[in-house]
Amino acid sequence: MRTLAQQALVEDGAPVDTVLSLSVYPRRKIVRLALDSALTAGRRGAHWYSTHHALARALSRTTGVTVHTYVYDPQEYEEVLAFGRGQHVGGERLCYDTVDLPECVDGEFDDAAFARMQARWPLGHLAWVFGVERELLLQLHQMKPTRLSLQDSGPELSLEHLLHGIAA
């Protein structure tokens, strides 16, 4: 896993002090991998992730599973991309300024109608695919992660080994 992430860092031009952050939602077997550095923090980081997919491509190629990436900028857009066998295989971006909002009731949005609308947006659809609520995907970054230094030259750790240590 470390070697794969190190190669992705080089390909995407990330700083050498970048750390791999791994969080797991075991009930639905959802794994969140993130490259953490000054370059990937905050809104600027969201935009960085929108164009740097080396880790997702590599993981999809080596594991044989579809890897989904998502970007959430609450002020601008949300985007979901899918990678299979190392190739981009689908995805969608929704810019919030293009959304027609539901009718107002007494000057306020109908929260239920807005939630139904968000369920059809890219992150809502990905949540449906995973069998979770959209809010859970938006909160994955707040789960306590396991952080893996990518500068170490210690023994290679398999993704299965890392997941077993977290889920246990």
mmCIF file of C-alpha atoms in Angstrom, residues 37-137:
data_model
loop_
_atom_site.group_PDB
_atom_site.id
_atom_site.type_symbol
_atom_site.label_atom_id
_atom_site.label_comp_id
_atom_site.label_asym_id
_atom_site.label_seq_id
_atom_site.Cartn_x
_atom_site.Cartn_y
_atom_site.Cartn_z
ATOM 1 C CA SER A 37 -0.783 17.556 3.194
ATOM 2 C CA ALA A 38 -0.958 21.327 3.105
ATOM 3 C CA LEU A 39 -1.817 20.946 -0.579
ATOM 4 C CA THR A 40 -4.950 18.873 0.107
ATOM 5 C CA ALA A 41 -6.453 20.884 2.996
ATOM 6 C CA GLY A 42 -9.666 22.910 2.861
ATOM 7 C CA ARG A 43 -11.423 24.188 -0.265
ATOM 8 C CA ARG A 44 -8.153 24.424 -2.153
ATOM 9 C CA GLY A 45 -7.571 20.770 -1.326
ATOM 10 C CA ALA A 46 -10.986 19.799 -2.654
ATOM 11 C CA HIS A 47 -10.115 21.415 -5.947
ATOM 12 C CA TRP A 48 -6.737 19.596 -5.932
ATOM 13 C CA TYR A 49 -8.488 16.239 -5.529
ATOM 14 C CA SER A 50 -10.721 17.106 -8.465
ATOM 15 C CA THR A 51 -7.775 16.822 -10.857
ATOM 16 C CA HIS A 52 -5.394 14.370 -9.148
ATOM 17 C CA HIS A 53 -6.489 10.737 -9.322
ATOM 18 C CA ALA A 54 -3.300 8.675 -9.429
ATOM 19 C CA LEU A 55 -4.078 6.812 -6.194
ATOM 20 C CA ALA A 56 -7.627 5.942 -7.286
ATOM 21 C CA ARG A 57 -6.427 4.691 -10.666
ATOM 22 C CA ALA A 58 -3.658 2.623 -9.069
ATOM 23 C CA LEU A 59 -5.962 1.126 -6.447
ATOM 24 C CA SER A 60 -8.583 0.185 -9.025
ATOM 25 C CA ARG A 61 -5.904 -1.431 -11.190
ATOM 26 C CA THR A 62 -4.234 -3.444 -8.409
ATOM 27 C CA THR A 63 -7.316 -4.445 -6.389
ATOM 28 C CA GLY A 64 -9.667 -5.162 -9.278
ATOM 29 C CA VAL A 65 -12.484 -3.142 -7.688
ATOM 30 C CA THR A 66 -14.169 0.068 -8.730
ATOM 31 C CA VAL A 67 -12.770 2.989 -6.781
ATOM 32 C CA HIS A 68 -14.917 6.084 -6.306
ATOM 33 C CA THR A 69 -13.492 9.503 -5.595
ATOM 34 C CA TYR A 70 -15.517 12.457 -4.538
ATOM 35 C CA VAL A 71 -14.988 16.147 -4.084
ATOM 36 C CA TYR A 72 -17.265 18.296 -1.986
ATOM 37 C CA ASP A 73 -16.960 22.052 -1.983
ATOM 38 C CA PRO A 74 -20.103 23.223 -0.163
ATOM 39 C CA GLN A 75 -19.908 26.623 -1.836
ATOM 40 C CA GLU A 76 -19.278 25.541 -5.420
ATOM 41 C CA TYR A 77 -19.807 21.938 -6.469
ATOM 42 C CA GLU A 78 -19.753 18.237 -5.732
ATOM 43 C CA GLU A 79 -18.247 15.622 -7.969
ATOM 44 C CA VAL A 80 -18.014 11.839 -8.009
ATOM 45 C CA LEU A 81 -15.671 9.935 -10.307
ATOM 46 C CA ALA A 82 -15.311 6.183 -10.724
ATOM 47 C CA PHE A 83 -12.191 4.260 -11.748
ATOM 48 C CA GLY A 84 -12.002 0.632 -12.826
ATOM 49 C CA ARG A 85 -8.920 -1.299 -13.968
ATOM 50 C CA GLY A 86 -6.920 1.908 -13.782
ATOM 51 C CA GLN A 87 -9.243 3.857 -16.094
ATOM 52 C CA HIS A 88 -11.851 6.572 -15.566
ATOM 53 C CA VAL A 89 -15.187 4.769 -16.046
ATOM 54 C CA GLY A 90 -17.778 7.355 -15.056
ATOM 55 C CA GLY A 91 -18.799 10.193 -12.862
ATOM 56 C CA GLU A 92 -20.669 13.421 -12.570
ATOM 57 C CA ARG A 93 -20.156 16.985 -11.369
ATOM 58 C CA LEU A 94 -22.913 19.264 -10.135
ATOM 59 C CA CYS A 95 -22.239 23.004 -9.876
ATOM 60 C CA TYR A 96 -24.548 24.439 -7.237
ATOM 61 C CA ASP A 97 -25.147 27.666 -9.131
ATOM 62 C CA THR A 98 -26.960 25.662 -11.846
ATOM 63 C CA VAL A 99 -29.467 24.052 -9.461
ATOM 64 C CA ASP A 100 -33.110 25.123 -9.569
ATOM 65 C CA LEU A 101 -34.108 25.176 -5.903
ATOM 66 C CA PRO A 102 -37.540 24.000 -4.726
ATOM 67 C CA GLU A 103 -40.367 26.449 -4.181
ATOM 68 C CA CYS A 104 -40.401 28.343 -0.917
ATOM 69 C CA VAL A 105 -43.150 27.771 1.627
ATOM 70 C CA ASP A 106 -43.696 30.845 3.820
ATOM 71 C CA GLY A 107 -40.326 32.203 2.705
ATOM 72 C CA GLU A 108 -38.382 29.048 3.703
ATOM 73 C CA PHE A 109 -37.208 26.032 1.768
ATOM 74 C CA ASP A 110 -39.081 22.811 2.275
ATOM 75 C CA ASP A 111 -36.285 20.765 3.928
ATOM 76 C CA ALA A 112 -37.783 17.430 2.903
ATOM 77 C CA ALA A 113 -37.999 18.449 -0.765
ATOM 78 C CA PHE A 114 -34.436 19.760 -0.648
ATOM 79 C CA ALA A 115 -33.185 16.493 0.891
ATOM 80 C CA ARG A 116 -34.939 14.510 -1.863
ATOM 81 C CA MET A 117 -33.278 16.764 -4.421
ATOM 82 C CA GLN A 118 -29.835 16.235 -2.880
ATOM 83 C CA ALA A 119 -30.387 12.465 -2.989
ATOM 84 C CA ARG A 120 -30.283 12.743 -6.807
ATOM 85 C CA TRP A 121 -27.042 14.761 -6.814
ATOM 86 C CA PRO A 122 -23.691 12.971 -7.305
ATOM 87 C CA LEU A 123 -22.940 12.417 -3.591
ATOM 88 C CA GLY A 124 -26.525 11.354 -2.950
ATOM 89 C CA HIS A 125 -26.311 8.778 -5.715
ATOM 90 C CA LEU A 126 -22.965 7.473 -4.411
ATOM 91 C CA ALA A 127 -24.479 7.195 -0.935
ATOM 92 C CA TRP A 128 -27.362 5.186 -2.419
ATOM 93 C CA VAL A 129 -24.858 2.866 -4.160
ATOM 94 C CA PHE A 130 -23.122 2.281 -0.802
ATOM 95 C CA GLY A 131 -26.413 1.929 1.102
ATOM 96 C CA VAL A 132 -25.779 4.891 3.419
ATOM 97 C CA GLU A 133 -27.049 8.415 3.869
ATOM 98 C CA ARG A 134 -25.434 11.289 2.016
ATOM 99 C CA GLU A 135 -24.491 12.885 5.349
ATOM 100 C CA LEU A 136 -22.414 9.841 6.278
ATOM 101 C CA LEU A 137 -20.227 10.322 3.204
#
